[in-house]
mmCIF file of C-alpha atoms and ligand atoms in Angstrom:
data_model
loop_
_atom_site.group_PDB
_atom_site.id
_atom_site.type_symbol
_atom_site.label_atom_id
_atom_site.label_comp_id
_atom_site.label_asym_id
_atom_site.label_seq_id
_atom_site.Cartn_x
_atom_site.Cartn_y
_atom_site.Cartn_z
ATOM 1 C CA MET A 1 8.850 16.256 -41.746
ATOM 2 C CA ASN A 2 5.768 15.286 -44.013
ATOM 3 C CA GLY A 3 2.259 14.272 -43.434
ATOM 4 C CA VAL A 4 1.276 10.925 -44.071
ATOM 5 C CA GLU A 5 -1.653 9.638 -44.773
ATOM 6 C CA ILE A 6 -3.627 7.436 -42.852
ATOM 7 C CA LYS A 7 -7.234 7.407 -45.658
ATOM 8 C CA PRO A 8 -8.005 8.797 -48.495
ATOM 9 C CA GLY A 9 -7.743 12.581 -47.788
ATOM 10 C CA ILE A 10 -6.910 12.194 -44.092
ATOM 11 C CA TYR A 11 -3.226 12.801 -42.952
ATOM 12 C CA TRP A 12 -1.182 12.326 -39.642
ATOM 13 C CA VAL A 13 0.004 15.511 -38.949
ATOM 14 C CA GLY A 14 1.541 14.736 -35.628
ATOM 15 C CA VAL A 15 4.722 14.314 -33.544
ATOM 16 C CA LYS A 16 6.828 11.954 -31.893
ATOM 17 C CA ASP A 17 8.139 12.602 -28.513
ATOM 18 C CA TRP A 18 10.953 9.846 -28.965
ATOM 19 C CA ASN A 19 12.827 10.392 -25.541
ATOM 20 C CA LEU A 20 10.250 11.061 -22.926
ATOM 21 C CA THR A 21 10.665 9.075 -19.997
ATOM 22 C CA GLU A 22 8.015 11.033 -17.832
ATOM 23 C CA PHE A 23 4.426 12.225 -18.249
ATOM 24 C CA HIS A 24 3.420 14.305 -14.990
ATOM 25 C CA GLY A 25 4.837 11.528 -12.680
ATOM 26 C CA TYR A 26 3.869 8.687 -14.694
ATOM 27 C CA SER A 27 6.864 6.809 -15.989
ATOM 28 C CA THR A 28 7.244 6.495 -19.958
ATOM 29 C CA PRO A 29 9.993 4.053 -21.137
ATOM 30 C CA TYR A 30 8.618 3.471 -25.224
ATOM 31 C CA GLY A 31 8.584 7.607 -24.890
ATOM 32 C CA SER A 32 4.855 9.265 -26.003
ATOM 33 C CA THR A 33 3.124 10.562 -29.411
ATOM 34 C CA TYR A 34 0.893 13.207 -29.731
ATOM 35 C CA ASN A 35 -0.946 12.705 -32.822
ATOM 36 C CA SER A 36 -2.854 15.281 -34.917
ATOM 37 C CA TYR A 37 -4.990 14.976 -37.690
ATOM 38 C CA LEU A 38 -5.644 17.036 -41.169
ATOM 39 C CA ILE A 39 -8.887 16.697 -43.242
ATOM 40 C CA MET A 40 -8.584 17.345 -46.335
ATOM 41 C CA ASP A 41 -12.370 17.931 -47.491
ATOM 42 C CA ASP A 42 -14.390 21.419 -48.686
ATOM 43 C CA LYS A 43 -13.489 22.562 -45.632
ATOM 44 C CA ILE A 44 -10.371 21.525 -44.100
ATOM 45 C CA THR A 45 -10.034 20.387 -40.797
ATOM 46 C CA LEU A 46 -7.289 19.922 -38.478
ATOM 47 C CA VAL A 47 -7.547 18.053 -35.153
ATOM 48 C CA ASP A 48 -5.941 18.703 -32.194
ATOM 49 C CA GLY A 49 -2.507 20.066 -31.766
ATOM 50 C CA VAL A 50 0.124 19.147 -29.880
ATOM 51 C CA LYS A 51 2.624 19.648 -26.988
ATOM 52 C CA HIS A 52 4.374 22.945 -27.487
ATOM 53 C CA TYR A 53 7.995 21.869 -28.136
ATOM 54 C CA LEU A 54 7.493 19.990 -30.713
ATOM 55 C CA THR A 55 4.905 22.665 -32.215
ATOM 56 C CA GLU A 56 7.362 23.261 -35.398
ATOM 57 C CA GLU A 57 7.144 19.695 -36.387
ATOM 58 C CA GLN A 58 3.704 19.530 -36.483
ATOM 59 C CA VAL A 59 3.618 22.964 -38.934
ATOM 60 C CA ALA A 60 6.195 21.534 -41.160
ATOM 61 C CA ARG A 61 3.851 18.272 -41.532
ATOM 62 C CA ILE A 62 0.730 20.466 -41.761
ATOM 63 C CA LYS A 63 2.448 22.193 -44.261
ATOM 64 C CA SER A 64 3.114 19.649 -46.743
ATOM 65 C CA VAL A 65 0.294 19.037 -47.274
ATOM 66 C CA THR A 66 -1.550 21.623 -47.469
ATOM 67 C CA ASP A 67 -1.237 25.609 -46.711
ATOM 68 C CA PHE A 68 -2.579 27.460 -43.132
ATOM 69 C CA SER A 69 -4.140 29.870 -44.460
ATOM 70 C CA LYS A 70 -6.760 27.538 -46.319
ATOM 71 C CA ILE A 71 -7.452 25.539 -43.177
ATOM 72 C CA ASP A 72 -11.204 26.640 -42.209
ATOM 73 C CA TYR A 73 -12.002 24.286 -38.665
ATOM 74 C CA ILE A 74 -9.228 23.530 -35.583
ATOM 75 C CA VAL A 75 -10.918 21.285 -33.482
ATOM 76 C CA VAL A 76 -9.820 21.073 -30.230
ATOM 77 C CA ASN A 77 -10.791 17.642 -28.310
ATOM 78 C CA HIS A 78 -9.188 18.222 -25.498
ATOM 79 C CA VAL A 79 -7.369 20.876 -23.496
ATOM 80 C CA GLU A 80 -4.431 18.937 -21.629
ATOM 81 C CA MET A 81 -0.918 20.611 -23.052
ATOM 82 C CA ASP A 82 0.001 17.844 -24.467
ATOM 83 C CA HIS A 83 -2.493 18.575 -27.328
ATOM 84 C CA SER A 84 -3.436 21.752 -27.000
ATOM 85 C CA GLY A 85 0.172 23.715 -26.443
ATOM 86 C CA SER A 86 0.852 24.389 -30.837
ATOM 87 C CA ILE A 87 -2.541 25.983 -31.061
ATOM 88 C CA PRO A 88 -1.770 29.535 -30.473
ATOM 89 C CA GLN A 89 1.010 29.124 -32.616
ATOM 90 C CA LEU A 90 -1.475 27.838 -35.085
ATOM 91 C CA MET A 91 -4.284 30.170 -34.513
ATOM 92 C CA LYS A 92 -1.322 32.439 -35.696
ATOM 93 C CA LEU A 93 -0.740 31.034 -38.636
ATOM 94 C CA ALA A 94 -4.198 30.435 -39.761
ATOM 95 C CA PRO A 95 -5.882 33.235 -37.499
ATOM 96 C CA GLN A 96 -9.374 32.336 -40.369
ATOM 97 C CA ALA A 97 -9.565 29.196 -38.564
ATOM 98 C CA LYS A 98 -11.952 28.056 -36.198
ATOM 99 C CA ILE A 99 -12.010 26.146 -33.165
ATOM 100 C CA ILE A 100 -14.508 23.675 -33.185
ATOM 101 C CA THR A 101 -14.996 22.776 -29.299
ATOM 102 C CA ASN A 102 -17.391 22.728 -26.677
ATOM 103 C CA SER A 103 -17.747 25.136 -23.566
ATOM 104 C CA ALA A 104 -15.617 23.641 -21.532
ATOM 105 C CA GLY A 105 -12.937 23.485 -23.633
ATOM 106 C CA LYS A 106 -13.576 27.262 -24.972
ATOM 107 C CA MET A 107 -13.558 28.219 -21.536
ATOM 108 C CA ALA A 108 -9.804 26.306 -20.419
ATOM 109 C CA LEU A 109 -8.303 27.562 -23.818
ATOM 110 C CA GLU A 110 -9.022 31.339 -22.243
ATOM 111 C CA ALA A 111 -7.643 30.469 -18.963
ATOM 112 C CA HIS A 112 -4.435 28.990 -20.908
ATOM 113 C CA PHE A 113 -3.684 30.802 -23.464
ATOM 114 C CA ASP A 114 -4.564 34.600 -24.935
ATOM 115 C CA THR A 115 -7.644 33.572 -27.533
ATOM 116 C CA THR A 116 -7.772 37.660 -28.146
ATOM 117 C CA GLY A 117 -9.604 37.384 -31.742
ATOM 118 C CA TRP A 118 -10.511 33.249 -32.102
ATOM 119 C CA GLU A 119 -13.395 32.197 -33.312
ATOM 120 C CA TYR A 120 -15.241 29.441 -32.318
ATOM 121 C CA GLU A 121 -17.807 26.820 -33.184
ATOM 122 C CA ILE A 122 -19.050 25.887 -29.648
ATOM 123 C CA ILE A 123 -20.710 22.466 -30.330
ATOM 124 C CA LYS A 124 -22.980 20.034 -27.702
ATOM 125 C CA MET A 125 -23.238 16.361 -27.236
ATOM 126 C CA GLY A 126 -24.117 14.619 -30.226
ATOM 127 C CA ASP A 127 -24.029 17.863 -32.838
ATOM 128 C CA SER A 128 -22.766 17.570 -36.273
ATOM 129 C CA ILE A 129 -21.321 19.855 -38.365
ATOM 130 C CA SER A 130 -20.631 19.545 -42.404
ATOM 131 C CA ILE A 131 -17.412 19.688 -43.958
ATOM 132 C CA GLY A 132 -18.041 18.664 -47.233
ATOM 133 C CA LYS A 133 -17.708 14.870 -48.651
ATOM 134 C CA ARG A 134 -17.541 14.148 -44.571
ATOM 135 C CA SER A 135 -19.303 15.291 -41.321
ATOM 136 C CA LEU A 136 -18.095 15.555 -38.195
ATOM 137 C CA THR A 137 -20.224 14.077 -35.336
ATOM 138 C CA PHE A 138 -19.202 15.553 -31.798
ATOM 139 C CA MET A 139 -19.327 13.183 -28.720
ATOM 140 C CA THR A 140 -18.769 15.266 -25.320
ATOM 141 C CA THR A 141 -17.396 13.070 -22.575
ATOM 142 C CA PRO A 142 -16.765 15.251 -19.461
ATOM 143 C CA MET A 143 -14.332 14.323 -16.956
ATOM 144 C CA LEU A 144 -13.071 11.561 -18.701
ATOM 145 C CA HIS A 145 -10.345 13.213 -17.789
ATOM 146 C CA TRP A 146 -11.352 16.564 -18.414
ATOM 147 C CA PRO A 147 -14.702 18.783 -18.044
ATOM 148 C CA ASP A 148 -13.565 19.670 -21.608
ATOM 149 C CA SER A 149 -12.569 15.806 -22.717
ATOM 150 C CA MET A 150 -14.662 14.819 -26.290
ATOM 151 C CA MET A 151 -14.479 12.681 -29.059
ATOM 152 C CA THR A 152 -14.967 13.347 -32.765
ATOM 153 C CA TYR A 153 -16.474 10.634 -34.957
ATOM 154 C CA VAL A 154 -15.957 11.388 -38.748
ATOM 155 C CA LYS A 155 -18.950 9.224 -39.954
ATOM 156 C CA GLU A 156 -18.426 8.823 -43.884
ATOM 157 C CA GLU A 157 -14.982 7.149 -43.054
ATOM 158 C CA LYS A 158 -16.133 5.027 -39.683
ATOM 159 C CA LEU A 159 -12.884 6.962 -37.822
ATOM 160 C CA LEU A 160 -13.430 8.019 -34.056
ATOM 161 C CA LEU A 161 -10.898 10.353 -33.341
ATOM 162 C CA PRO A 162 -10.757 10.172 -29.189
ATOM 163 C CA ASN A 163 -7.617 12.287 -28.520
ATOM 164 C CA ASP A 164 -6.652 10.373 -24.875
ATOM 165 C CA GLY A 165 -9.153 7.710 -25.054
ATOM 166 C CA PHE A 166 -7.859 4.302 -26.849
ATOM 167 C CA GLY A 167 -4.337 5.818 -26.462
ATOM 168 C CA GLN A 168 -0.841 4.753 -25.110
ATOM 169 C CA HIS A 169 2.477 6.043 -24.221
ATOM 170 C CA TYR A 170 3.921 4.243 -26.772
ATOM 171 C CA CYS A 171 7.015 5.768 -29.630
ATOM 172 C CA CYS A 172 7.919 3.044 -32.191
ATOM 173 C CA ASP A 173 8.743 3.489 -36.460
ATOM 174 C CA ALA A 174 4.920 3.145 -37.373
ATOM 175 C CA LEU A 175 2.332 4.635 -36.948
ATOM 176 C CA PHE A 176 -0.536 1.519 -37.024
ATOM 177 C CA VAL A 177 -0.854 -1.214 -34.527
ATOM 178 C CA LYS A 178 -0.782 -3.824 -36.990
ATOM 179 C CA ASP A 179 2.964 -2.386 -38.022
ATOM 180 C CA ALA A 180 3.940 -2.366 -34.420
ATOM 181 C CA ARG A 181 4.339 -4.969 -31.698
ATOM 182 C CA LYS A 182 1.251 -5.879 -30.178
ATOM 183 C CA ASP A 183 2.189 -6.936 -26.732
ATOM 184 C CA ILE A 184 4.132 -3.167 -26.284
ATOM 185 C CA VAL A 185 1.127 -1.725 -27.453
ATOM 186 C CA LEU A 186 -1.746 -3.467 -25.409
ATOM 187 C CA LYS A 187 0.785 -3.481 -22.241
ATOM 188 C CA GLU A 188 1.009 0.716 -22.641
ATOM 189 C CA ALA A 189 -2.909 0.756 -23.432
ATOM 190 C CA GLN A 190 -3.871 -1.128 -19.988
ATOM 191 C CA SER A 191 -1.082 1.389 -18.541
ATOM 192 C CA TYR A 192 -2.443 4.548 -19.981
ATOM 193 C CA PHE A 193 -6.116 3.126 -18.571
ATOM 194 C CA ALA A 194 -5.102 2.917 -15.540
ATOM 195 C CA ASN A 195 -2.470 5.697 -14.629
ATOM 196 C CA ILE A 196 -5.048 8.172 -16.387
ATOM 197 C CA LEU A 197 -8.666 7.234 -16.904
ATOM 198 C CA TYR A 198 -8.431 4.884 -13.510
ATOM 199 C CA PRO A 199 -10.624 7.535 -11.448
ATOM 200 C CA TYR A 200 -13.215 8.360 -14.700
ATOM 201 C CA VAL A 201 -14.230 4.289 -14.692
ATOM 202 C CA ALA A 202 -17.878 5.512 -14.414
ATOM 203 C CA GLN A 203 -17.578 8.392 -17.111
ATOM 204 C CA ALA A 204 -15.463 5.098 -19.309
ATOM 205 C CA GLU A 205 -18.322 2.599 -19.299
ATOM 206 C CA LYS A 206 -21.099 5.847 -20.259
ATOM 207 C CA ALA A 207 -19.340 6.710 -23.130
ATOM 208 C CA LEU A 208 -19.115 3.369 -24.363
ATOM 209 C CA GLN A 209 -22.435 2.964 -23.815
ATOM 210 C CA THR A 210 -23.706 6.231 -25.454
ATOM 211 C CA ALA A 211 -21.751 5.316 -28.508
ATOM 212 C CA ALA A 212 -23.690 2.159 -28.657
ATOM 213 C CA SER A 213 -26.863 3.760 -28.819
ATOM 214 C CA LEU A 214 -25.484 6.316 -31.089
ATOM 215 C CA GLY A 215 -25.343 3.465 -32.903
ATOM 216 C CA LEU A 216 -21.081 4.578 -34.527
ATOM 217 C CA ASP A 217 -20.433 2.472 -36.760
ATOM 218 C CA ILE A 218 -16.318 2.089 -36.347
ATOM 219 C CA GLU A 219 -13.304 0.578 -38.535
ATOM 220 C CA MET A 220 -10.762 2.810 -37.030
ATOM 221 C CA ILE A 221 -9.806 4.348 -34.027
ATOM 222 C CA ALA A 222 -6.825 6.840 -34.074
ATOM 223 C CA PRO A 223 -6.361 8.472 -30.471
ATOM 224 C CA SER A 224 -4.173 11.650 -30.031
ATOM 225 C CA HIS A 225 -1.323 8.781 -27.764
ATOM 226 C CA GLY A 226 0.186 6.116 -29.451
ATOM 227 C CA LEU A 227 -0.344 3.616 -32.319
ATOM 228 C CA ILE A 228 -3.870 3.358 -34.557
ATOM 229 C CA TRP A 229 -6.593 1.022 -34.238
ATOM 230 C CA SER A 230 -7.162 -0.025 -37.472
ATOM 231 C CA GLY A 231 -9.384 -2.549 -38.791
ATOM 232 C CA LYS A 232 -12.359 -4.457 -37.179
ATOM 233 C CA GLU A 233 -10.772 -6.282 -34.954
ATOM 234 C CA GLU A 234 -8.542 -3.996 -33.839
ATOM 235 C CA VAL A 235 -11.325 -2.062 -32.982
ATOM 236 C CA GLU A 236 -13.105 -4.363 -30.960
ATOM 237 C CA THR A 237 -10.214 -5.851 -28.723
ATOM 238 C CA ILE A 238 -9.871 -2.343 -27.552
ATOM 239 C CA LEU A 239 -13.697 -1.725 -27.045
ATOM 240 C CA GLY A 240 -13.481 -5.160 -25.785
ATOM 241 C CA LEU A 241 -10.471 -3.690 -23.613
ATOM 242 C CA TYR A 242 -11.883 -0.766 -22.335
ATOM 243 C CA ASP A 243 -15.274 -2.426 -21.572
ATOM 244 C CA ARG A 244 -13.797 -4.652 -19.174
ATOM 245 C CA TRP A 245 -11.106 -2.055 -17.360
ATOM 246 C CA ALA A 246 -13.906 -0.250 -16.836
ATOM 247 C CA SER A 247 -16.514 -2.713 -15.473
ATOM 248 C CA GLY A 248 -13.485 -3.809 -12.819
ATOM 249 C CA LYS A 249 -13.423 -7.111 -13.580
ATOM 250 C CA ASN A 250 -9.708 -8.319 -13.205
ATOM 251 C CA ASP A 251 -7.554 -11.600 -14.164
ATOM 252 C CA GLY A 252 -7.881 -12.769 -10.234
ATOM 253 C CA LYS A 253 -3.882 -11.754 -9.963
ATOM 254 C CA ALA A 254 -2.482 -10.650 -6.408
ATOM 255 C CA ILE A 255 0.092 -7.665 -6.816
ATOM 256 C CA ILE A 256 2.292 -6.868 -3.697
ATOM 257 C CA VAL A 257 3.842 -3.727 -2.819
ATOM 258 C CA TYR A 258 6.142 -2.076 -0.529
ATOM 259 C CA ASP A 259 8.977 -0.842 1.072
ATOM 260 C CA THR A 260 11.596 -1.824 3.207
ATOM 261 C CA MET A 261 14.292 -0.294 5.820
ATOM 262 C CA TRP A 262 15.837 -3.538 7.171
ATOM 263 C CA GLY A 263 14.223 -6.760 5.863
ATOM 264 C CA ALA A 264 11.446 -7.350 7.925
ATOM 265 C CA THR A 265 8.327 -5.983 5.659
ATOM 266 C CA ALA A 266 10.005 -7.598 2.763
ATOM 267 C CA LYS A 267 10.107 -10.271 5.034
ATOM 268 C CA LEU A 268 6.267 -10.052 4.840
ATOM 269 C CA ALA A 269 5.715 -9.680 1.584
ATOM 270 C CA ALA A 270 7.789 -13.304 0.494
ATOM 271 C CA THR A 271 6.188 -14.829 3.123
ATOM 272 C CA ALA A 272 2.219 -13.687 1.232
ATOM 273 C CA MET A 273 3.840 -14.460 -1.957
ATOM 274 C CA GLY A 274 4.420 -17.821 -1.184
ATOM 275 C CA VAL A 275 0.473 -18.197 0.401
ATOM 276 C CA PHE A 276 -0.104 -17.195 -3.004
ATOM 277 C CA GLN A 277 1.785 -19.468 -5.164
ATOM 278 C CA ASP A 278 0.787 -22.347 -3.086
ATOM 279 C CA ALA A 279 -2.897 -20.999 -3.858
ATOM 280 C CA GLY A 280 -1.954 -21.427 -7.383
ATOM 281 C CA ILE A 281 -2.666 -17.546 -7.724
ATOM 282 C CA PRO A 282 -0.624 -15.248 -10.114
ATOM 283 C CA VAL A 283 1.177 -13.062 -7.879
ATOM 284 C CA MET A 284 3.531 -9.863 -8.223
ATOM 285 C CA LYS A 285 5.548 -8.618 -5.512
ATOM 286 C CA TYR A 286 7.458 -5.103 -6.243
ATOM 287 C CA CYS A 287 9.457 -3.633 -4.035
ATOM 288 C CA LEU A 288 8.919 0.521 -3.992
ATOM 289 C CA LYS A 289 12.929 1.373 -3.983
ATOM 290 C CA ASP A 290 13.350 -0.721 -7.535
ATOM 291 C CA LYS A 291 10.239 -0.010 -9.182
ATOM 292 C CA GLN A 292 7.736 2.983 -10.778
ATOM 293 C CA THR A 293 4.425 3.080 -9.104
ATOM 294 C CA SER A 294 3.080 3.486 -12.794
ATOM 295 C CA GLU A 295 4.866 0.759 -14.081
ATOM 296 C CA ILE A 296 2.763 -0.903 -10.533
ATOM 297 C CA ILE A 297 -0.649 0.490 -11.382
ATOM 298 C CA ALA A 298 -0.228 -0.627 -15.093
ATOM 299 C CA ALA A 299 -0.707 -4.232 -13.407
ATOM 300 C CA PHE A 300 -3.527 -3.054 -11.343
ATOM 301 C CA PRO A 301 -6.883 -4.000 -13.774
ATOM 302 C CA GLU A 302 -5.512 -7.417 -13.581
ATOM 303 C CA ALA A 303 -5.100 -7.554 -10.192
ATOM 304 C CA GLU A 304 -8.269 -9.038 -7.686
ATOM 305 C CA TYR A 305 -5.655 -8.855 -4.681
ATOM 306 C CA VAL A 306 -3.564 -5.605 -3.427
ATOM 307 C CA LEU A 307 -1.115 -6.146 -0.377
ATOM 308 C CA ILE A 308 0.907 -3.060 0.588
ATOM 309 C CA GLY A 309 3.677 -2.947 3.031
ATOM 310 C CA ASN A 310 4.831 -0.184 4.869
ATOM 311 C CA PRO A 311 8.697 -0.203 7.177
ATOM 312 C CA THR A 312 6.953 2.129 9.919
ATOM 313 C CA LEU A 313 9.263 6.004 10.225
ATOM 314 C CA ASN A 314 9.702 8.124 12.834
ATOM 315 C CA ASN A 315 6.197 7.290 13.558
ATOM 316 C CA GLN A 316 4.671 7.759 10.124
ATOM 317 C CA LEU A 317 4.173 5.945 6.589
ATOM 318 C CA PHE A 318 7.492 4.897 4.945
ATOM 319 C CA PRO A 319 7.423 8.449 2.864
ATOM 320 C CA ARG A 320 7.185 5.979 -0.276
ATOM 321 C CA VAL A 321 4.572 4.028 0.749
ATOM 322 C CA ALA A 322 3.121 7.124 1.369
ATOM 323 C CA GLY A 323 3.233 8.335 -1.844
ATOM 324 C CA PHE A 324 2.298 5.202 -3.717
ATOM 325 C CA VAL A 325 -0.966 4.966 -1.223
ATOM 326 C CA THR A 326 -1.987 8.341 -2.354
ATOM 327 C CA TYR A 327 -1.649 7.975 -5.745
ATOM 328 C CA VAL A 328 -3.618 4.800 -5.493
ATOM 329 C CA ARG A 329 -6.464 6.782 -3.645
ATOM 330 C CA GLY A 330 -6.524 9.210 -6.781
ATOM 331 C CA LEU A 331 -7.128 6.758 -9.245
ATOM 332 C CA ALA A 332 -9.938 5.185 -6.817
ATOM 333 C CA PRO A 333 -9.675 1.653 -8.322
ATOM 334 C CA LYS A 334 -12.351 -0.694 -7.956
ATOM 335 C CA ASN A 335 -13.765 -4.186 -6.736
ATOM 336 C CA LYS A 336 -10.210 -5.591 -4.718
ATOM 337 C CA LYS A 337 -9.430 -7.067 -1.674
ATOM 338 C CA GLY A 338 -6.827 -5.627 0.128
ATOM 339 C CA LEU A 339 -4.229 -6.207 2.982
ATOM 340 C CA ALA A 340 -2.280 -3.548 4.882
ATOM 341 C CA PHE A 341 0.502 -4.733 6.447
ATOM 342 C CA GLY A 342 4.026 -4.002 8.248
ATOM 343 C CA SER A 343 6.889 -3.489 10.049
ATOM 344 C CA TYR A 344 7.648 -1.233 13.222
ATOM 345 C CA GLY A 345 9.989 -0.378 16.186
ATOM 346 C CA TRP A 346 7.758 1.624 19.104
ATOM 347 C CA LYS A 347 5.129 2.358 17.522
ATOM 348 C CA PRO A 348 2.424 0.237 15.891
ATOM 349 C CA GLY A 349 -0.072 0.606 14.204
ATOM 350 C CA VAL A 350 0.557 3.085 10.729
ATOM 351 C CA VAL A 351 -0.451 0.267 8.760
ATOM 352 C CA ASN A 352 -3.693 1.715 9.668
ATOM 353 C CA GLN A 353 -3.495 4.819 7.609
ATOM 354 C CA ILE A 354 -3.442 2.350 4.487
ATOM 355 C CA GLN A 355 -6.042 0.731 5.904
ATOM 356 C CA ASP A 356 -8.547 3.918 5.722
ATOM 357 C CA VAL A 357 -7.700 4.022 2.282
ATOM 358 C CA PHE A 358 -9.040 0.677 1.044
ATOM 359 C CA ASN A 359 -12.092 1.794 3.361
ATOM 360 C CA GLU A 360 -11.912 4.291 1.583
ATOM 361 C CA LEU A 361 -12.383 2.933 -2.163
ATOM 362 C CA GLY A 362 -14.835 0.626 -0.645
ATOM 363 C CA TRP A 363 -12.536 -2.621 -0.731
ATOM 364 C CA GLN A 364 -12.778 -5.891 0.733
ATOM 365 C CA THR A 365 -10.446 -6.113 3.310
ATOM 366 C CA VAL A 366 -8.759 -8.235 6.496
ATOM 367 C CA ALA A 367 -7.676 -7.027 9.320
ATOM 368 C CA PRO A 368 -4.238 -5.011 8.842
ATOM 369 C CA PHE A 369 -1.129 -7.099 10.179
ATOM 370 C CA ASP A 370 2.272 -5.233 11.735
ATOM 371 C CA GLU A 371 5.132 -6.274 13.665
ATOM 372 C CA LYS A 372 7.814 -5.293 16.113
ATOM 373 C CA TYR A 373 10.903 -5.583 14.901
ATOM 374 C CA THR A 374 11.882 -9.012 12.298
ATOM 375 C CA PRO A 375 8.990 -11.286 12.430
ATOM 376 C CA LYS A 376 10.355 -14.559 13.713
ATOM 377 C CA SER A 377 8.991 -17.974 11.769
ATOM 378 C CA ASP A 378 5.291 -17.697 14.533
ATOM 379 C CA VAL A 379 4.589 -14.671 13.717
ATOM 380 C CA LEU A 380 5.784 -15.812 10.064
ATOM 381 C CA GLU A 381 2.782 -18.665 10.416
ATOM 382 C CA ARG A 382 0.173 -15.882 11.437
ATOM 383 C CA PHE A 383 0.671 -13.288 9.043
ATOM 384 C CA LYS A 384 -0.423 -16.925 6.538
ATOM 385 C CA GLU A 385 -3.538 -17.293 7.851
ATOM 386 C CA ARG A 386 -4.180 -13.508 8.059
ATOM 387 C CA VAL A 387 -3.479 -13.798 3.818
ATOM 388 C CA LYS A 388 -5.351 -16.848 3.558
ATOM 389 C CA GLU A 389 -8.530 -15.396 5.190
ATOM 390 C CA LEU A 390 -7.597 -12.217 2.463
ATOM 391 C CA ILE A 391 -7.984 -15.379 -0.126
ATOM 392 C CA ALA A 392 -10.812 -16.713 1.256
ATOM 393 C CA LEU A 393 -13.327 -13.492 0.834
ATOM 394 C CA LYS A 394 -16.131 -14.236 -1.315
HETATM 395 FE FE1 FEO B 1 -3.136 13.474 -23.624
HETATM 396 FE FE2 FEO B 1 -4.880 14.286 -21.531
HETATM 397 O O1 FEO B 1 -4.175 14.743 -22.346
#
């Protein structure tokens, strides 16, 4: 249980959560990691804690590098409990350490823990603190994705420690992207962005612009989840992807999400799929009974068209569809073209609830489409025309 040197004098002292399958409703098929970094300098500095149940592992890794009595600073970039769960224990072991955070971080720590006796260095956007040969510069990124969120930049190392930013829920035997399955890293980075950061794209764009205006020269991005991006090429790859996702650009694909009771809505979904295929548009089709919501959302950054199909139950949205629509509403992805469709027995128009959400999100849409009982061939032909109208939207 040793720390791992990622740069001379800088150690990874995080933990791996190999068996994590779910992160507050977000499916994590590859587990996750909670990364923490120890910077050995005149002022020994620890950056970020880990989830509470893995505290002992983090403690052991820190002890393999230094004695707790020598730690001067603990940087808290973000107080969500996957990064702060171990902080109370760390502060017991290193009561002399000062917490470096911003004012929102201090408030959140005090709201979560008994912080009696803790001392703070409260920083503001752009502040720098010398720790010896190195300096730490702080970039506050409020609501990316909590009020307290911030990033730490180590100028002398060209190293960015962005906490949740640029992370992935991906646990494997490697620490660096270059030593891992890059296809999985990129897929999980996209999933992380879509499931965690989608509501905050404006803040993400602003953070990228701020980083550019500060002239940060970055050669390594070490997030607090997943693998470390090292070298200019990898850094440019992930910064470029964030720029693209935050801007709302997509790959022109279509996603059809639906549920079904007796096959009517499934039939409409299959019909829509055929229209996209005939038009040469890449299309994905997911039934909510069989696919995790967060795995579907992971594909949203690629999609220009989103179709949501509902089988009406008890005059309401089908519960799994309602849950999915609620999740989409919260994530608020932009720049989509939407079509609500479905089937009913005796209460038409329930799909308008989906349309209302599309309207709230500012998507372009065509009129919702629903049909009583099982759609016959004439109905399917009419539905095809509705899907073609969607494709024709400019
Ligand atoms: Fe990884 Fe927002 O916590």
